[in-house]
mmCIF file of C-alpha atoms and ligand atoms in Angstrom:
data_model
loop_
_atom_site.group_PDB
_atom_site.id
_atom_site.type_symbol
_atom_site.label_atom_id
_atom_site.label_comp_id
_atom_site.label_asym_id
_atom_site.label_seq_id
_atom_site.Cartn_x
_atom_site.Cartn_y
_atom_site.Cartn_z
ATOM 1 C CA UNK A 24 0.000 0.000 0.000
ATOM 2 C CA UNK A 25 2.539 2.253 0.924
ATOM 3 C CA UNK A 26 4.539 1.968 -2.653
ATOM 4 C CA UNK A 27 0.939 3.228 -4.051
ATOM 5 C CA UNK A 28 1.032 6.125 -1.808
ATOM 6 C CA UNK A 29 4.277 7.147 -3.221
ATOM 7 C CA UNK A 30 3.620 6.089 -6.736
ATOM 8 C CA UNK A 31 0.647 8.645 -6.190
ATOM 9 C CA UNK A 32 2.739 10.762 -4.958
ATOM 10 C CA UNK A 33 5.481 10.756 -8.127
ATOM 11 C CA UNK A 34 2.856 10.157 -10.866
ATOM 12 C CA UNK A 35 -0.512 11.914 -9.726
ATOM 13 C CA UNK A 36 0.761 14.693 -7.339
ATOM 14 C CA UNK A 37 3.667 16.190 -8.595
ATOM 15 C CA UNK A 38 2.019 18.722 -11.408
ATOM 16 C CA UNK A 39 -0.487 19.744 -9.071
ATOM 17 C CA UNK A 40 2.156 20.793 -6.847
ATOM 18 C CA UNK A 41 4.754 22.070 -9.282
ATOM 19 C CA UNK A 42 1.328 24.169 -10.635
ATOM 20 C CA UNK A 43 0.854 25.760 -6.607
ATOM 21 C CA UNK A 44 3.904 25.669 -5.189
ATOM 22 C CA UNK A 45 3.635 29.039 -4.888
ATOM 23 C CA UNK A 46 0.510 28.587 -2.728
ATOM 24 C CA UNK A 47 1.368 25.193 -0.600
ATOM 25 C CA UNK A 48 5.124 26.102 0.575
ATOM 26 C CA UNK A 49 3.898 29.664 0.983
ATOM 27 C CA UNK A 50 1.215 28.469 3.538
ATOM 28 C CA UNK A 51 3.320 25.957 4.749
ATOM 29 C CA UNK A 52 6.569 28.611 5.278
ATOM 30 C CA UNK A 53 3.348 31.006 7.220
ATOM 31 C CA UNK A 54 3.081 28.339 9.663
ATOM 32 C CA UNK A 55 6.576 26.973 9.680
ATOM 33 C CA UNK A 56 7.675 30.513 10.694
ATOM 34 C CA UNK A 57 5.395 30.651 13.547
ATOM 35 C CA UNK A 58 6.284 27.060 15.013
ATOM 36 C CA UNK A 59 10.676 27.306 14.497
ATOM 37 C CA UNK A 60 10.641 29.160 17.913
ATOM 38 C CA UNK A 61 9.047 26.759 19.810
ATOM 39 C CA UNK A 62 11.077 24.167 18.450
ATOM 40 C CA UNK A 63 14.711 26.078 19.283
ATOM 41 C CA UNK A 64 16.854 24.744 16.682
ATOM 42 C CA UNK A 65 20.584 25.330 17.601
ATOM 43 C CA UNK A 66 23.551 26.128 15.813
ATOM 44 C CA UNK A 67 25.082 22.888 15.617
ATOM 45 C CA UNK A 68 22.321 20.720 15.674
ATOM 46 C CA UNK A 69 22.074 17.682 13.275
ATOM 47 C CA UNK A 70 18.634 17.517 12.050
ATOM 48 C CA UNK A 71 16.590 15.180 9.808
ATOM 49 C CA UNK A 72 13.361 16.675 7.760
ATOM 50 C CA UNK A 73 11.043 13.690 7.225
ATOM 51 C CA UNK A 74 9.028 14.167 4.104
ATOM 52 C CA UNK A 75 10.706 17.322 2.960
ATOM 53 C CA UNK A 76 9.088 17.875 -0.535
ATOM 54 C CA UNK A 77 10.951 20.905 -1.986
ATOM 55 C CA UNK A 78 13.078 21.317 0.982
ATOM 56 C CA UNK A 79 11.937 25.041 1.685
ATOM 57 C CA UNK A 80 12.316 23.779 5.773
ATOM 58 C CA UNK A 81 15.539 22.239 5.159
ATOM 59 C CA UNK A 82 16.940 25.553 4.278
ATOM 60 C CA UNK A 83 15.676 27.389 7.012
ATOM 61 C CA UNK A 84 16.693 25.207 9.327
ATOM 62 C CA UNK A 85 20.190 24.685 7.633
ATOM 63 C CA UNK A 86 20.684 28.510 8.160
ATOM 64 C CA UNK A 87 19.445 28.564 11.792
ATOM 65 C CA UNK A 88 21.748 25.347 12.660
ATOM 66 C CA UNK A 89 24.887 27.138 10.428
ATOM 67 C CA UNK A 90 27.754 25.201 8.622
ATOM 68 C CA UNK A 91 28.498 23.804 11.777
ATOM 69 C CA UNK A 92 25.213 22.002 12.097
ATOM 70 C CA UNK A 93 23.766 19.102 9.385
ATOM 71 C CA UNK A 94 20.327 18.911 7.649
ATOM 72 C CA UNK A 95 19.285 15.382 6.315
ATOM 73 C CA UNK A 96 16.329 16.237 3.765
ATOM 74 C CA UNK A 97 13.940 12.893 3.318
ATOM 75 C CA UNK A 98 11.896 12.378 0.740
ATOM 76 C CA UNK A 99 10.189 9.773 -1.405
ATOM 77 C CA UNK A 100 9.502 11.738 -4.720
ATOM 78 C CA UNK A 101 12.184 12.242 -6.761
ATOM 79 C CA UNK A 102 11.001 15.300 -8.806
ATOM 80 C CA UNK A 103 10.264 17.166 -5.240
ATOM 81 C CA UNK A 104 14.407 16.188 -4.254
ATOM 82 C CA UNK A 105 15.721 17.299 -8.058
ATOM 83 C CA UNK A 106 14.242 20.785 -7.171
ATOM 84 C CA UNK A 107 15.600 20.666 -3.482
ATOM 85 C CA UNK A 108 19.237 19.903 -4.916
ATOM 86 C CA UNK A 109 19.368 22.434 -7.773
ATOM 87 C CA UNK A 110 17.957 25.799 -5.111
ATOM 88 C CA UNK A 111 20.717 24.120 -2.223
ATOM 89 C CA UNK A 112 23.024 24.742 -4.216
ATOM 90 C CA UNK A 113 21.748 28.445 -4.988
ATOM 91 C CA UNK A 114 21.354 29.223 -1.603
ATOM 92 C CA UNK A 115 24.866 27.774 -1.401
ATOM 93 C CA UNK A 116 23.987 25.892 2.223
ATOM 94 C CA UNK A 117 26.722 22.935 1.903
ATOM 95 C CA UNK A 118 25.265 21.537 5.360
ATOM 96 C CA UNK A 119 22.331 20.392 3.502
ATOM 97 C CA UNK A 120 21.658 17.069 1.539
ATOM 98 C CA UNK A 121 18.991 15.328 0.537
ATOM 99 C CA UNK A 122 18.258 11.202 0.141
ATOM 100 C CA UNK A 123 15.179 9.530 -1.584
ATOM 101 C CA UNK A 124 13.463 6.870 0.145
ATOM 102 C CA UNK A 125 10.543 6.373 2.166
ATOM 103 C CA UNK A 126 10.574 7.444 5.520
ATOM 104 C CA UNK A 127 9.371 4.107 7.615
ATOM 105 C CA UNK A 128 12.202 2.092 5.961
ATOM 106 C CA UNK A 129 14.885 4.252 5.028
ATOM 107 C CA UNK A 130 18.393 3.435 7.026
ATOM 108 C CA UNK A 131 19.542 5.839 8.929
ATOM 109 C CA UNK A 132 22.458 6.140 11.471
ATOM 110 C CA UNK A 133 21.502 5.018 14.887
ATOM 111 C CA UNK A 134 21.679 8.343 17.320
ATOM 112 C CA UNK A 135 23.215 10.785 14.996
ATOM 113 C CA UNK A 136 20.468 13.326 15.152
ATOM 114 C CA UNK A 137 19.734 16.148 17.968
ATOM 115 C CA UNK A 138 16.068 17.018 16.025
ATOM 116 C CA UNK A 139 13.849 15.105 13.893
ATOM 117 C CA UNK A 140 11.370 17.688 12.084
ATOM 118 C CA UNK A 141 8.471 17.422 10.063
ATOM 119 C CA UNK A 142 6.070 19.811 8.224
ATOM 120 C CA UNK A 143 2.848 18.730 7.195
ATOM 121 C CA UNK A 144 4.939 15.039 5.678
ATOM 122 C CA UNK A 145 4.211 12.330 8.369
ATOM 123 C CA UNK A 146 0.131 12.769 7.834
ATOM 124 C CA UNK A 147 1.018 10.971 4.613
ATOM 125 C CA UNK A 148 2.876 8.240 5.575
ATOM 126 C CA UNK A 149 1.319 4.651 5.406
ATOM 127 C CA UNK A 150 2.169 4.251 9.372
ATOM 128 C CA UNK A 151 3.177 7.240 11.432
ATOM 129 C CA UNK A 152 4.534 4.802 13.917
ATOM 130 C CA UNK A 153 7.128 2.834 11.930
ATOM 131 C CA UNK A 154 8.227 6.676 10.593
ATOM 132 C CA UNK A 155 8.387 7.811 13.666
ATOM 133 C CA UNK A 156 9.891 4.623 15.616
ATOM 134 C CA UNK A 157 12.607 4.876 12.682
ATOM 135 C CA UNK A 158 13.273 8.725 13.487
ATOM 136 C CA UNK A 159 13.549 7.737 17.142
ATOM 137 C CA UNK A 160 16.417 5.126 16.554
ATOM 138 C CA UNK A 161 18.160 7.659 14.411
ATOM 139 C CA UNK A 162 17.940 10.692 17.325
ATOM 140 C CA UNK A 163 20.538 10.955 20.352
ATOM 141 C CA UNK A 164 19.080 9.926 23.240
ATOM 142 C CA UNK A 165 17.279 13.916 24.564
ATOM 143 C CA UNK A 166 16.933 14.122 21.123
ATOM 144 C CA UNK A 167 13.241 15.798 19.886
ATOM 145 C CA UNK A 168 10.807 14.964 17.530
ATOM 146 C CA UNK A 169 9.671 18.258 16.149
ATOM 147 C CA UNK A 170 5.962 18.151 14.237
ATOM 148 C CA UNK A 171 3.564 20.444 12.180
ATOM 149 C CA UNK A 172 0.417 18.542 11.769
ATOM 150 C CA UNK A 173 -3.080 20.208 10.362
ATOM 151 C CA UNK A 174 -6.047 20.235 12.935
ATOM 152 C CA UNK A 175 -9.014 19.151 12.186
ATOM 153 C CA UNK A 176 -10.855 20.239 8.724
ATOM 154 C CA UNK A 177 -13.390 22.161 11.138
ATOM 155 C CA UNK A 178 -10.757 24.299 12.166
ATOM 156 C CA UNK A 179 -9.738 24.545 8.574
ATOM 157 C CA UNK A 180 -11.983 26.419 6.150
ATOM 158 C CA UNK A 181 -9.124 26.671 3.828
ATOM 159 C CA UNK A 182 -10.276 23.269 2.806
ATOM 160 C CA UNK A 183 -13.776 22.088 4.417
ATOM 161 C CA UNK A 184 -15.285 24.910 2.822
ATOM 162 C CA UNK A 185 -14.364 23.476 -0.882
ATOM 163 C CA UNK A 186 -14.845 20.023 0.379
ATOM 164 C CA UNK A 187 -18.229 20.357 1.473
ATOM 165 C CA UNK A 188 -19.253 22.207 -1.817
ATOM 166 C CA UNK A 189 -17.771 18.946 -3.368
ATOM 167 C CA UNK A 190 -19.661 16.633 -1.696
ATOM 168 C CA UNK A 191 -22.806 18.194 -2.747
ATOM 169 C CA UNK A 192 -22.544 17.064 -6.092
ATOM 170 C CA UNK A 193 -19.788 13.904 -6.049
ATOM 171 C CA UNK A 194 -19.646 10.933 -3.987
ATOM 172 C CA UNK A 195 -16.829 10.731 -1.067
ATOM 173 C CA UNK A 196 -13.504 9.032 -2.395
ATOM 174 C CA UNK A 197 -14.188 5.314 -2.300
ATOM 175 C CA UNK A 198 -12.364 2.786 -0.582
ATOM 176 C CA UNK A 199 -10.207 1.874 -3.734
ATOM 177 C CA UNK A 200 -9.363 5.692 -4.502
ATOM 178 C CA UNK A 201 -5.716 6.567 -5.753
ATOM 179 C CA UNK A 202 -4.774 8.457 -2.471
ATOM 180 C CA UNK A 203 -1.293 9.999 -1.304
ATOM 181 C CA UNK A 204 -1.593 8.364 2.125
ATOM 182 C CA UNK A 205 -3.454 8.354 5.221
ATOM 183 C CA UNK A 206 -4.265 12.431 4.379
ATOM 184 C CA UNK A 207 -3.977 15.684 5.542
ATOM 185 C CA UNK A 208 -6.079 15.840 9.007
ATOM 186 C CA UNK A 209 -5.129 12.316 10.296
ATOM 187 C CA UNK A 210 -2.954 13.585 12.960
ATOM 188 C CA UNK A 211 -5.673 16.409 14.217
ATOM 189 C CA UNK A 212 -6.616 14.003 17.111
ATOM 190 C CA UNK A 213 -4.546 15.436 20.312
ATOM 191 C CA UNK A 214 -5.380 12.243 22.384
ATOM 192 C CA UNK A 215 -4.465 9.706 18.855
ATOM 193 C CA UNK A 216 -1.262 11.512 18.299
ATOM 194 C CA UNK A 217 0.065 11.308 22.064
ATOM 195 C CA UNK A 218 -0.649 7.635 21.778
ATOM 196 C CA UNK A 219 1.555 7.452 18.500
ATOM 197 C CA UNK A 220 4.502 9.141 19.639
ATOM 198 C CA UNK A 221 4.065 6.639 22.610
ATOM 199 C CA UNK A 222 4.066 3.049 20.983
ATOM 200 C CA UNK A 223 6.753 5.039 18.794
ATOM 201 C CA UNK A 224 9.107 5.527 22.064
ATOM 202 C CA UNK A 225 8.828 9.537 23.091
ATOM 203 C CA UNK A 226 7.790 9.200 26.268
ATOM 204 C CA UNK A 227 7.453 13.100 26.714
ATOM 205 C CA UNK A 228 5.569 15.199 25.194
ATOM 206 C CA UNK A 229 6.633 18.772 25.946
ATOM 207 C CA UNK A 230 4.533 20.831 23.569
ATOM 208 C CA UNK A 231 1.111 20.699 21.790
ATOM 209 C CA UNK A 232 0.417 24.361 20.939
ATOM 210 C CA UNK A 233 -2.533 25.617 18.851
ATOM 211 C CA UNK A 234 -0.899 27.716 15.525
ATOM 212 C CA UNK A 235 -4.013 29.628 13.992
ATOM 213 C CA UNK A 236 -3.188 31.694 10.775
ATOM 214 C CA UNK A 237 -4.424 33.129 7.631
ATOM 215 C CA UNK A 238 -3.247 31.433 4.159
ATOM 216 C CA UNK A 239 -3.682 32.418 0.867
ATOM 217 C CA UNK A 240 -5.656 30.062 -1.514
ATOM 218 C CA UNK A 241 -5.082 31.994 -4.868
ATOM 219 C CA UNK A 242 -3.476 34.797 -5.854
ATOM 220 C CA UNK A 243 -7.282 35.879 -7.411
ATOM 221 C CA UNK A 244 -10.363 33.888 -6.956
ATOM 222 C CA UNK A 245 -9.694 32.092 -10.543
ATOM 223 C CA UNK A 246 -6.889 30.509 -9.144
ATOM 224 C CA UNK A 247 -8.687 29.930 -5.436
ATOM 225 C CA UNK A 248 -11.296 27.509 -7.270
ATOM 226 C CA UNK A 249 -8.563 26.055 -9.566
ATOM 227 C CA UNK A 250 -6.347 25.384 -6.642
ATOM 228 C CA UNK A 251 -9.363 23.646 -4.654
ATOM 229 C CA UNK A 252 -10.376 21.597 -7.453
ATOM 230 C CA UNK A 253 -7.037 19.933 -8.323
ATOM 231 C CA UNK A 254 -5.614 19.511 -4.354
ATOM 232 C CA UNK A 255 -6.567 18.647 -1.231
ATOM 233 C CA UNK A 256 -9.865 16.912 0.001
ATOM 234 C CA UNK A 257 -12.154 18.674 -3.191
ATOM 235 C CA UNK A 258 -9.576 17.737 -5.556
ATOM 236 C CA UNK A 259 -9.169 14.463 -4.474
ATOM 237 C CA UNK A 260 -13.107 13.988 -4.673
ATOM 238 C CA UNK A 261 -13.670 15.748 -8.302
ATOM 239 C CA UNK A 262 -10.467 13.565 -9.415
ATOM 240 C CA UNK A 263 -11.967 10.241 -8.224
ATOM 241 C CA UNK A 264 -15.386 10.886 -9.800
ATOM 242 C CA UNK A 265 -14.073 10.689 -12.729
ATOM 243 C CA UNK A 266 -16.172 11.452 -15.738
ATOM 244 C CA UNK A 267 -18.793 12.508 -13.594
ATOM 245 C CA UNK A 268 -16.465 14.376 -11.220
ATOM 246 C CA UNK A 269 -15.946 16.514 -14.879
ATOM 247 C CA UNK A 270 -19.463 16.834 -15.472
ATOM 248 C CA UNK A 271 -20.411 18.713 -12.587
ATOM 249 C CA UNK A 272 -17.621 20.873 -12.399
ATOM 250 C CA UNK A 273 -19.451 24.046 -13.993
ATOM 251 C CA UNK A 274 -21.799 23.876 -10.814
ATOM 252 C CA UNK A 275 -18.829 23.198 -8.016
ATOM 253 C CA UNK A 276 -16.913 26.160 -9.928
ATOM 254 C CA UNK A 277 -19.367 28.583 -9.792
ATOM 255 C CA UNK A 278 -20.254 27.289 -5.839
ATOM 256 C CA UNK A 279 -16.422 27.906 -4.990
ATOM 257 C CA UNK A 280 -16.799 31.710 -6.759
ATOM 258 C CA UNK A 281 -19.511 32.676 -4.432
ATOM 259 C CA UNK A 282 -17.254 31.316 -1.240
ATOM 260 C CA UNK A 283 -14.251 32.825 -2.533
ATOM 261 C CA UNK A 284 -15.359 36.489 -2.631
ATOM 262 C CA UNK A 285 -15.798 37.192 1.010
ATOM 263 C CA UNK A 286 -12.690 36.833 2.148
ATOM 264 C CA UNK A 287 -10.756 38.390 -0.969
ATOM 265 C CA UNK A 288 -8.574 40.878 -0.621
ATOM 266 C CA UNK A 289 -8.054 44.465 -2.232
ATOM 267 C CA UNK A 290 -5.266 42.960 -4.114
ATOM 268 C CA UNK A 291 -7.402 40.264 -5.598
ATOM 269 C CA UNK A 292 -5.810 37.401 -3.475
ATOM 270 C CA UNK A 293 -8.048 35.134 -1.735
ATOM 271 C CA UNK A 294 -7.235 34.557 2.524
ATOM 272 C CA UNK A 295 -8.503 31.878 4.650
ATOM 273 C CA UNK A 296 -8.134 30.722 8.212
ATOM 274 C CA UNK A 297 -5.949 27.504 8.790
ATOM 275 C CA UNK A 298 -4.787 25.902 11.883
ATOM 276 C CA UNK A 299 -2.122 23.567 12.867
ATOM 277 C CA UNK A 300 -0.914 21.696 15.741
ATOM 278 C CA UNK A 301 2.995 22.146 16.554
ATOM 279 C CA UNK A 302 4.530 19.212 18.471
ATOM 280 C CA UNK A 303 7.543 18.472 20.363
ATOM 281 C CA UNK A 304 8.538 15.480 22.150
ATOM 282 C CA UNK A 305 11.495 13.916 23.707
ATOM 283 C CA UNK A 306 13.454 10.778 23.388
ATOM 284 C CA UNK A 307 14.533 9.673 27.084
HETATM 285 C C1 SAM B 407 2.306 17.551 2.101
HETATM 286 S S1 SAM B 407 3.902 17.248 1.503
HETATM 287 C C2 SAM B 407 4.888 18.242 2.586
HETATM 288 C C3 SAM B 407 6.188 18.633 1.996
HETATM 289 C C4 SAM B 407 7.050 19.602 2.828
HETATM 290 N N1 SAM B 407 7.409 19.044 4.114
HETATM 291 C C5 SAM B 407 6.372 20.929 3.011
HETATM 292 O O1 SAM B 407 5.980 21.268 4.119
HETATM 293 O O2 SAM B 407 6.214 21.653 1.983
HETATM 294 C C6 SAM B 407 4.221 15.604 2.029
HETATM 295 C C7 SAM B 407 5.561 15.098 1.543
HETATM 296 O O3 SAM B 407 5.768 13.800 2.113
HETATM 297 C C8 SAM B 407 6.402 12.998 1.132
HETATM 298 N N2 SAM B 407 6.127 11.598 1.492
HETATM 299 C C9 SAM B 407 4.941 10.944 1.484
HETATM 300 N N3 SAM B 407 5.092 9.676 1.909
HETATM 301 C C10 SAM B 407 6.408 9.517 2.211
HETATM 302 C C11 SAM B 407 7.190 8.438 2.709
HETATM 303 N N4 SAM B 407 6.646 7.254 3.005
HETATM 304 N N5 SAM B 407 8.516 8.643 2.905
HETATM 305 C C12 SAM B 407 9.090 9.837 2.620
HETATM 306 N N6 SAM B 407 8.397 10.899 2.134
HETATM 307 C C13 SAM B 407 7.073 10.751 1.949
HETATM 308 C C14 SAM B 407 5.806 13.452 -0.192
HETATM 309 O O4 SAM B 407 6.625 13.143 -1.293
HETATM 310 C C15 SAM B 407 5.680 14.963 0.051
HETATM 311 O O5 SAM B 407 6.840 15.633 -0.370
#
């Protein structure tokens, strides 16, 4: 199951993303921003980004831990890693590499790393727990797991709204639908996600902060219903109904103009609330 996740991921996802890049790292770097200073990354510190997709984190993080710290970039699409290797070596950041392979498997040193980090890549893993009981083998002993997870799709108009308009006129994503993994709010559970990081070996959890922001779904509203009808949960529902999923699209397009004029801006640009979990916990 897993190899279909990242065969989705290679095959199905990576236009999509190539397409709003501008729109996924850019919400992604709005809450990344607001989470790096609870996590206290030191100069020094080796530290291994699990699912790191373009590898926007890995460079932040690679300047706040200097050339005297490591960043270990992990990723199992190889189009997402060609990018993350060509703008490294821009930004010139030699304490920065990258390695394809999937996340639950790959081998890694045994305690070598002071931080494993994460934004918004273990939701899509097959199991969370074999990811994360690999990343615990590979950290130092007072080591930390560091986490950005979506909350729930309540707490995240961003999507639900979309979503919801989708499933007025499609069917949910059946049980055989081509997915990228378990999916985007499968970590919004506070009580689930303790338990994982449990069986996984942190046996301290020192943070679980609430990280509510604004993010931009189009740069105008053309691209806002674009954007929701080739990612995330709408996407994923038009692009499983297939034929049908096409024929109704008039009706979900013009549904997802009227809900993107409220909350455009002057410039056009289209804001929504989002919220994340951030999430730190310790190896003993
Ligand atoms: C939602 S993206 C997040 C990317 C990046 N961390 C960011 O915040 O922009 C999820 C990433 O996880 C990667 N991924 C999914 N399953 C994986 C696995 N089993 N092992 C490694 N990477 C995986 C995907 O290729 C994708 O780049």
């Amino acid at each position: 199951m897993n190899e279909d996740f990242i065969h989705c991921w290679n095959e199905i996802l990576v236009p999509k993303w190539n397409r709003f890049r501008h729109l996924l790292s850019g919400n992604g770097g709005i809450h990344s921003e607001l989470a790096y200073p609870h996590f206290g990354f030191r100069v020094g510190d080796k530290v291994l980004d699990i699912g790191c997709g373009y590898g926007e984190t890995c460079l932040d993080i690679g300047r706040m831990v200097t050339d005297a710290g490591v960043v270990l970039g992990l990723d199992c699409t190889e189009a997402f890693l060609a990018d993350a290797n060509r703008e490294r070596d821009q930004a010139g950041l030699r304490q920065v590499r990258y390695e394809l392979g999937d996340a639950q498997t790959h081998a890694l040193p045994s305690e070598y790393f002071d931080v494993v980090f994460s934004r918004f890549g273990v939701m899509f893993f097959e199991s969370v727990v074999m990811a994360l009981r690999n990343a615990h083998r590979a950290l130092k002993p007072g080591g930390t797991v560091c986490l950005i997870v979506w909350r729930t799709i309540k707490d995240n108009p961003c999507w639900g709204g979309a979503k919801e308009i989708a499933l007025k006129y499609l069917p949910p994503p059946g049980d055989q639908a081509k997915t990228c993994g378990p999916g985007p709010f499968s970590m919004a559970d506070e009580e689930t996600v303790r338990a994982m990081l449990k069986v996984a070996g942190f046996t301290q959890v020192e943070l679980f902060r609430r990280i509510d922001a604004e993010i931009c779904v189009g740069t105008s509203v053309e691209e806002a219903i674009d954007y929701q009808i080739l990612v995330g949960p709408s996407g994923e529902i038009v692009r499983e109904a297939g034929p049908e999923g096409q024929k109704q699209l008039p009706l979900i397009r013009a549904e997802l103009g009227a809900l993107m004029q409220a909350p455009r801006r002057a410039d056009g640009s289209v804001w929504m609330p989002s919220s994340t979990w951030a999430i730190m916990a310790r190896k003993s």
